[in-house]
Short mmCIF file of C-alpha atoms in Angstrom, two decimals:
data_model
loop_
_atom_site.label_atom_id
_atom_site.label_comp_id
_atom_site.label_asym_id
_atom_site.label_seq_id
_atom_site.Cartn_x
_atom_site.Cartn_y
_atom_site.Cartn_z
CA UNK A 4 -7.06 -64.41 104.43
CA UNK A 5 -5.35 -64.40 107.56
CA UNK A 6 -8.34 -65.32 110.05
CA UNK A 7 -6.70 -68.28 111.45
CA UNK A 8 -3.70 -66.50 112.08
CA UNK A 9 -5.99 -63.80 113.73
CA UNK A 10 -8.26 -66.69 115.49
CA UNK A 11 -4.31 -68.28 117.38
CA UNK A 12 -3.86 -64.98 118.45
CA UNK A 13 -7.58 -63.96 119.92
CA UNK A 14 -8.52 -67.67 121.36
CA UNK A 15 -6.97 -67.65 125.08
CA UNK A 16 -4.52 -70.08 125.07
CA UNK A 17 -6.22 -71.66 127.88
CA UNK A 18 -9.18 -72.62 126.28
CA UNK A 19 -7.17 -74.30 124.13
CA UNK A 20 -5.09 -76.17 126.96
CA UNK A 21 -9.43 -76.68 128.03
CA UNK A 22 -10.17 -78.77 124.61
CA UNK A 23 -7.26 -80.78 124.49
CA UNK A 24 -7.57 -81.60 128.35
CA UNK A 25 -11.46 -82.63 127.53
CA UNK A 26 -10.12 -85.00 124.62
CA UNK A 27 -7.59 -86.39 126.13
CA UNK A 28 -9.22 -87.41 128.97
CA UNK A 29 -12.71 -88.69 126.96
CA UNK A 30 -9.84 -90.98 124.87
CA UNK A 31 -8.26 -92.24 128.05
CA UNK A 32 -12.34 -92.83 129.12
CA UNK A 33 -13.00 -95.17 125.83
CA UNK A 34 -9.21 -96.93 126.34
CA UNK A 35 -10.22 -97.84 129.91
CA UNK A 36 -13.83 -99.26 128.98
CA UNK A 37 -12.59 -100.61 126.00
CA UNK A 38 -9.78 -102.56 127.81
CA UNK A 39 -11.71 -103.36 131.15
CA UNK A 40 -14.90 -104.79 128.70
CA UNK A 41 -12.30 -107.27 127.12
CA UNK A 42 -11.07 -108.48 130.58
CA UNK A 43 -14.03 -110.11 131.00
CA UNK A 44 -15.73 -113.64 129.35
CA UNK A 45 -19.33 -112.18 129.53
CA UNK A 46 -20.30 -109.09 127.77
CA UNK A 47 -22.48 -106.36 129.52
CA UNK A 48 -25.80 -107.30 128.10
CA UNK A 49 -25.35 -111.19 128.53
CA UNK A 50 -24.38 -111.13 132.42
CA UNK A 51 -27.43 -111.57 134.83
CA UNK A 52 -25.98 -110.84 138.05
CA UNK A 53 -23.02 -109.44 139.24
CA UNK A 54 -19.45 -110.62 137.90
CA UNK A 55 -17.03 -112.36 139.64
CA UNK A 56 -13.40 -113.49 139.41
CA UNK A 57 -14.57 -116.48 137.45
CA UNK A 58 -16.04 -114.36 134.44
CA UNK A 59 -12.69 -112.46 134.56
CA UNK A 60 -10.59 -113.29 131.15
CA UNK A 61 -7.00 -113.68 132.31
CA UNK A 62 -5.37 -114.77 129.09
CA UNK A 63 -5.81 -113.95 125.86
CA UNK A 64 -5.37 -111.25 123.26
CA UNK A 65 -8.33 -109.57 125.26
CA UNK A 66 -7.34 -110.54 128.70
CA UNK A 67 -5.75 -108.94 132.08
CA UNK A 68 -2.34 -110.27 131.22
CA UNK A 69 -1.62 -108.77 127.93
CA UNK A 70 -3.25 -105.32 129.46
CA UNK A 71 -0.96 -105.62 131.89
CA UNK A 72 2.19 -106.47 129.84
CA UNK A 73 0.90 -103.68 127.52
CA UNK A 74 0.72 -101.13 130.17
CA UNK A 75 4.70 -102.29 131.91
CA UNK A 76 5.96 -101.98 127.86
CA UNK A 77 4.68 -98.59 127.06
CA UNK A 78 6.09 -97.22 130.90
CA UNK A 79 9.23 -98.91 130.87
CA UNK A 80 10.58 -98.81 126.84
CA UNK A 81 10.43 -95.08 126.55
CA UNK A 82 12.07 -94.76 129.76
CA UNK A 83 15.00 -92.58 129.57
CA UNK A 84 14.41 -91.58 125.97
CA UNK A 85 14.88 -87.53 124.92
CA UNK A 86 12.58 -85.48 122.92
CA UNK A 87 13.75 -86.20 119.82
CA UNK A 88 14.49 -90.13 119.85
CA UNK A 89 12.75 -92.49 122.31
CA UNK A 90 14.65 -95.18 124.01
CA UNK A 91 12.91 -98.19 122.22
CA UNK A 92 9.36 -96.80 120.55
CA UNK A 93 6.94 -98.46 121.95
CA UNK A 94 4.75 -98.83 119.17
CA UNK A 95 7.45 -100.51 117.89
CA UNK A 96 7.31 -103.60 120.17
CA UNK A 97 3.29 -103.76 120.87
CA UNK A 98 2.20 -103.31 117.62
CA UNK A 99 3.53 -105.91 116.01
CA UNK A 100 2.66 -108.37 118.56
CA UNK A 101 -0.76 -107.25 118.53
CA UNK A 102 -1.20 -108.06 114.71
CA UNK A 103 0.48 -111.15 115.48
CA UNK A 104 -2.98 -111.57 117.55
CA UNK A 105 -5.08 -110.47 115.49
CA UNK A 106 -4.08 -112.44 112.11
CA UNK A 107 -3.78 -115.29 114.57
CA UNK A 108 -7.34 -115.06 115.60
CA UNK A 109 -8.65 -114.24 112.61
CA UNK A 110 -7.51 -117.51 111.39
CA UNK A 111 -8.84 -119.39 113.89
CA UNK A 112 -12.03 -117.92 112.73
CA UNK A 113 -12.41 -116.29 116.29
CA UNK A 114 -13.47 -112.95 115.13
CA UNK A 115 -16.39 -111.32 113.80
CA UNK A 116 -17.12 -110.90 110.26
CA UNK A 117 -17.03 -107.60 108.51
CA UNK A 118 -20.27 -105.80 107.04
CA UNK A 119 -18.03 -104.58 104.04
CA UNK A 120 -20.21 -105.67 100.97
CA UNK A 121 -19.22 -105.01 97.16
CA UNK A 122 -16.03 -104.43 95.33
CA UNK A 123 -13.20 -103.06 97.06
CA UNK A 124 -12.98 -100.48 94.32
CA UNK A 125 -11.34 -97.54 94.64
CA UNK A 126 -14.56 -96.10 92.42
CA UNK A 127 -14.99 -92.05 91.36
CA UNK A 128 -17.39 -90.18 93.55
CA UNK A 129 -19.30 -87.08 92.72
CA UNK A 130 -21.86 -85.75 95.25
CA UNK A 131 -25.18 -84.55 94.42
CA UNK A 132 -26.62 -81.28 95.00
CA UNK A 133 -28.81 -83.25 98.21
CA UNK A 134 -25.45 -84.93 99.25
CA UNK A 135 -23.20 -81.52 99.59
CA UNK A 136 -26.40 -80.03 101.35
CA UNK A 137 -26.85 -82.76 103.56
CA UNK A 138 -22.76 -82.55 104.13
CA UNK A 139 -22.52 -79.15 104.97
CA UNK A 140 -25.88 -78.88 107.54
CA UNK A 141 -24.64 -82.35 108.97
CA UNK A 142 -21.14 -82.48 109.16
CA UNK A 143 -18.93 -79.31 107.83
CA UNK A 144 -20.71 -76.98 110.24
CA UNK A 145 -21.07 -78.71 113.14
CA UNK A 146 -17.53 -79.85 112.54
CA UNK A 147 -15.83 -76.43 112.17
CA UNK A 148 -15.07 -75.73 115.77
CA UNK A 149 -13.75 -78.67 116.51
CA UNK A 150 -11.31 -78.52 113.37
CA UNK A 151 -10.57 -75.32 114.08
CA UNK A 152 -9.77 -75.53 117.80
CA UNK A 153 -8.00 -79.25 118.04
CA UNK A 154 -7.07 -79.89 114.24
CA UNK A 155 -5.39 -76.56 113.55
CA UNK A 156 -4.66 -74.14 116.66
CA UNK A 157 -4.25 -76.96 118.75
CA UNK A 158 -2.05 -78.92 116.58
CA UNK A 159 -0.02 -75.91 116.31
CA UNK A 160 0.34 -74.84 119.99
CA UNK A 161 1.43 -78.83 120.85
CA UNK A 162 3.80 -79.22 117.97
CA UNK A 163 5.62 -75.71 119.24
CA UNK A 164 5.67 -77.20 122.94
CA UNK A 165 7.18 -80.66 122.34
CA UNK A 166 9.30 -79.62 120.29
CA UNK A 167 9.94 -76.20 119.89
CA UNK A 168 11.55 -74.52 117.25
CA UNK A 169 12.67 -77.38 115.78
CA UNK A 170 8.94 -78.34 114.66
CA UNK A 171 9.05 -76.71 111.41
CA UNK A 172 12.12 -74.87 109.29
CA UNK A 173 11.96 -71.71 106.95
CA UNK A 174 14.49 -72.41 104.07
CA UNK A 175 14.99 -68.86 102.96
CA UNK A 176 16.50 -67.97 105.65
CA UNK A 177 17.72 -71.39 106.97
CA UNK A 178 16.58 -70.46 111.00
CA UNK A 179 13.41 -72.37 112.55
CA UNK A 180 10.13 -71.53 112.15
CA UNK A 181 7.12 -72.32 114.36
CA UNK A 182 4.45 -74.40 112.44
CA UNK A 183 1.92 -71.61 110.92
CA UNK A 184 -1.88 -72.13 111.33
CA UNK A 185 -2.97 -71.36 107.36
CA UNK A 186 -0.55 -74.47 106.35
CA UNK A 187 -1.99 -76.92 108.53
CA UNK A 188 -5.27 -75.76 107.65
CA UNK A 189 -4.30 -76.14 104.03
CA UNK A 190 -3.10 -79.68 104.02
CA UNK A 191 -6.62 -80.58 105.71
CA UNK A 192 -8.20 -78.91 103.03
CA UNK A 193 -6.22 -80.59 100.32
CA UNK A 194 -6.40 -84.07 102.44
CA UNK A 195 -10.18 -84.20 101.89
CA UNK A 196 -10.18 -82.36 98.19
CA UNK A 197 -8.07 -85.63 97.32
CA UNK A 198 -9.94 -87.83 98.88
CA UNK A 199 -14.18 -86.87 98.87
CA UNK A 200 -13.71 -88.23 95.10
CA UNK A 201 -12.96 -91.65 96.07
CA UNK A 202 -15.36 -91.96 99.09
CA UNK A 203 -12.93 -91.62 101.73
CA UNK A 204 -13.72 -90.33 105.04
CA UNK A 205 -13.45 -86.77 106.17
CA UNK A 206 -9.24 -86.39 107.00
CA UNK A 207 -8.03 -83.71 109.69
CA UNK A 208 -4.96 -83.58 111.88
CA UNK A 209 -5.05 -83.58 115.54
CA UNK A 210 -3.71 -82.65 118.48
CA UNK A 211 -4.76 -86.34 120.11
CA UNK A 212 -2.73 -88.07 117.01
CA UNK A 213 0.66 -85.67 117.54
CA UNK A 214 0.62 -86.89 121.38
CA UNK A 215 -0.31 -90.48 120.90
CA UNK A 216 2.38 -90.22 117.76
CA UNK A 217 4.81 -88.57 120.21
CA UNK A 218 4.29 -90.57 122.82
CA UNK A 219 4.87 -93.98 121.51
CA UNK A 220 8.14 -92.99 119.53
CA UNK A 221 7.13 -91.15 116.06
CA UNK A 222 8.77 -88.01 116.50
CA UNK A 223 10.63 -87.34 113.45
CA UNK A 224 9.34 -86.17 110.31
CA UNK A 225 9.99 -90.29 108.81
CA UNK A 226 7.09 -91.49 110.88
CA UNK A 227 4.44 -89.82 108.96
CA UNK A 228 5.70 -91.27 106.09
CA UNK A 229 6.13 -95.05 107.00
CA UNK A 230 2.87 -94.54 108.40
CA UNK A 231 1.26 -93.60 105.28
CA UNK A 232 3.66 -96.02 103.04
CA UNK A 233 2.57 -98.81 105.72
CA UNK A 234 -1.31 -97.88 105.01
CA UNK A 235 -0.78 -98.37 100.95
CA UNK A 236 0.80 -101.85 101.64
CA UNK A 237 -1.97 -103.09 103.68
CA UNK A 238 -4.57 -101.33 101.66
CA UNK A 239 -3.04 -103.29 98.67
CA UNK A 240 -2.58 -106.44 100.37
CA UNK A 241 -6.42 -106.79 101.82
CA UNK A 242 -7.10 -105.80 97.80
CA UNK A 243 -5.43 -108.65 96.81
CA UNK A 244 -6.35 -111.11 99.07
CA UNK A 245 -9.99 -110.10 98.72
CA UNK A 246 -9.90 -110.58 95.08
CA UNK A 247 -8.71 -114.01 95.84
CA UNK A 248 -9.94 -115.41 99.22
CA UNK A 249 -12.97 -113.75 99.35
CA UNK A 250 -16.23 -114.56 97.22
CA UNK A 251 -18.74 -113.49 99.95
CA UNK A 252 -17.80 -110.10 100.10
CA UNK A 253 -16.11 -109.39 102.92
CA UNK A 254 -12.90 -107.75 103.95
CA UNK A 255 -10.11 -109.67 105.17
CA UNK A 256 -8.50 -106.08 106.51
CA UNK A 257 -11.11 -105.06 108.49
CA UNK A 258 -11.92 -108.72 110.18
CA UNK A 259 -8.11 -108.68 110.99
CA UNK A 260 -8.59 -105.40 112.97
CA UNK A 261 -11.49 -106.34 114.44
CA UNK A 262 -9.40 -109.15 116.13
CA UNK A 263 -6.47 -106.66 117.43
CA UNK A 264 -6.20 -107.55 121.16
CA UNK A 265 -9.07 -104.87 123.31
CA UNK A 266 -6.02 -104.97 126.09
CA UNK A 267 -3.64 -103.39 123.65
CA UNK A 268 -5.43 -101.15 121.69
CA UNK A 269 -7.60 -100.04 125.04
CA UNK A 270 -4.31 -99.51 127.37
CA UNK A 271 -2.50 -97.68 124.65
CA UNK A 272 -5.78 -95.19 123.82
CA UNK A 273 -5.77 -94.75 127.84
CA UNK A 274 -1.97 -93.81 127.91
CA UNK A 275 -2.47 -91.97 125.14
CA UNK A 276 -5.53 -89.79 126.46
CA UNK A 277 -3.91 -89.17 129.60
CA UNK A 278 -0.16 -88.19 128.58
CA UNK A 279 -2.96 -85.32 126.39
CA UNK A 280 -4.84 -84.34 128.99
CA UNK A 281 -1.70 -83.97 131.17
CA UNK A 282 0.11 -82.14 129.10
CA UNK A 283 -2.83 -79.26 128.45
CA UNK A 284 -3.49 -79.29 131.99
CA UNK A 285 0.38 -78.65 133.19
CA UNK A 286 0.63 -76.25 130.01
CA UNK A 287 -2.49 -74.44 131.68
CA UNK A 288 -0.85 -74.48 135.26
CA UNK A 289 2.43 -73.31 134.06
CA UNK A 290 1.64 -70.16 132.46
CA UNK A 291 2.78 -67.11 134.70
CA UNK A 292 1.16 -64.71 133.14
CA UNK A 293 -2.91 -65.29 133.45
CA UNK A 294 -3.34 -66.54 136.65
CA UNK A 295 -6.90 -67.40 136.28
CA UNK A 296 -5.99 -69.60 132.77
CA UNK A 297 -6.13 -73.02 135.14
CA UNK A 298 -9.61 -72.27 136.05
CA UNK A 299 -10.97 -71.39 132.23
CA UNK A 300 -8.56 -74.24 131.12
CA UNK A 301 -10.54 -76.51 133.52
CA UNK A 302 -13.97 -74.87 132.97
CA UNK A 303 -13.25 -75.36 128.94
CA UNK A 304 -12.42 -78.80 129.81
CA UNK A 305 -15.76 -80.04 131.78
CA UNK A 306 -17.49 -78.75 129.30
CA UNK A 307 -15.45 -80.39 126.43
CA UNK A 308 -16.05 -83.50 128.38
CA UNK A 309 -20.12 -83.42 128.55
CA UNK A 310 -20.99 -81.25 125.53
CA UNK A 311 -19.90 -80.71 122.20
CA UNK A 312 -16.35 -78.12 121.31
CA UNK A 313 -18.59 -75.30 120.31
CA UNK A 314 -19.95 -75.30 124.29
CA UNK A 315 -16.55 -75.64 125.62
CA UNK A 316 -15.56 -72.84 123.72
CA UNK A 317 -18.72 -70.68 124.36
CA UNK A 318 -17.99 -71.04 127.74
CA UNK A 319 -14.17 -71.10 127.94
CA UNK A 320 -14.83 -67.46 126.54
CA UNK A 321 -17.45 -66.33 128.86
CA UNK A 322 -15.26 -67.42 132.08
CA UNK A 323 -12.10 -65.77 130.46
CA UNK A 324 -14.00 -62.30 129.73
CA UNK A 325 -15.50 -62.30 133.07
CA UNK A 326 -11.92 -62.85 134.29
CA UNK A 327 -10.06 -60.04 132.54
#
């Protein structure tokens, strides 16, 4: 119909930069508590008085060391890397060793168990009447802004800024392209299609996953796809050894990724976040020709941060109006 073509052009570019600054920085929020809750040997709700340098965990999939390493690895590989190909990927060096951590532990039996009960199935799906009701009130609508804003215009705008016109191609006429809104917003559409029928969880792109893909190395179009050929294997693989190891019902996958290190996976969600939130926020400062777009971007952003993307946006257009 054209609307999202219409909706890239009327949404102020710096509410945009406002959304993806709000996300980036709420990731690099849950990295750091999910990393600094790790470096300790008592949880939150079990310490009685304040901790001390004897609670902290020093070593250890969890502990200050491997945060540490983590954080030196994912500054120093990509150093000197270009656009297009990375130095050394990053993800390339800490993923691995985190699995390494995680199947480790979970053999030790130092992990928790999964709540996963029945057969892994893939089974057929078919909502009732109640279900696509209940879907639509509780999830599609309140959903839409955020899809709209972050897994479509977003996604758009970032993919055009890393990397230009080199992002997407038009083969009838063999000269770049700039990714278009109605195709990304198509491939969500078909994502979830294919997938509501097998019970999968609602898909989207976003603007988050480009940076975070970006940023630790994937920036060809051959990531994507190891990515999703990498997801088939495992899926297969926990299948198997389910069938196999398991008679109690739960899943050997999801155990293993409940043991990936916190240090990792928290330092590399805060890198992540913040390399976002920069970006939006130098975007927002950088544009010459609305000098008041830092001040919605950061409005847009605060409000991204404490309330929901339909606020932020509410707001991001009240401050820009007032503005013009």
């Amino acid at each position: 119909t054209g609307l999202l073509k219409w909706a890239a052009k009327a949404c102020p570019a710096a509410i945009v930069r406002g959304v993806q600054a709000g996300l980036g920085l709420a990731l690099a929020n849950k990295g750091l508590a999910l990393a600094y809750e790790g470096c300790w040997t008592t949880t939150e709700a079990e310490k009685s008085s304040a901790r001390t340098l004897a609670d902290v965990r020093w070593i250890g999939g969890d502990g200050v060391v491997v945060a540490l390493l983590t954080v030196a690895a994912v500054t120093l590989l990509d150093k000197g890397g270009t656009v297009e190909r990375p130095r050394i990927p990053p993800a390339l060096v800490i993923f691995p060793i985190g699995l390494i951590f995680a199947i480790v532990r979970w053999a030790l039996g130092d992990g928790a168990s999964s709540s996963y009960v029945g057969d892994a199935g893939p089974f057929f799906v078919f909502p009732s009447a109640e279900e696509w009701k209940a879907g639509a009130w509780n999830g599609a609508i309140p959903q839409l802004p955020l899809t709209v804003l972050n897994s479509v215009l977003a996604v758009c705008a970032l993919a055009d800024e890393l990397y230009g016109t080199t992002a997407s191609h038009d083969a009838t006429t063999a000269a770049p392209a700039r990714v278009e809104e109605h195709i990304v917003a198509f491939s969500i559409t078909l994502g979830n299609l294919a997938g509501f029928t097998l019970g999968s969880m609602p898909v989207c792109h976003g603007a988050g996953g480009l940076m975070a893909q970006h940023r630790f190395g994937a920036r060809t179009g051959v990531a994507p796809m190891l990515l999703g050929a990498g997801k088939i294997v495992f899926g297969a693989l926990a299948m198997a050894a389910n069938a196999t190891l398991r008679r109690d019902g739960g899943d050997i996958l999801t155990e293993i990724l409940l043991c990936f290190p916190k240090g990792i996976l928290g330092v590399s969600l805060f890198v992540c976040g913040v390399a976002f939130a920069q970006h939006a926020l130098k975007s927002a400062l950088s544009c010459t020709d609305d000098r008041q777009a830092p001040f919605v971007c950061m409005c847009t952003c605060a409000c991204a941060l404490k309330y929901k993307s339909a606020v932020a946006l509410l707001v991001g257009g009240v401050a820009h109006t007032l503005l013009l």
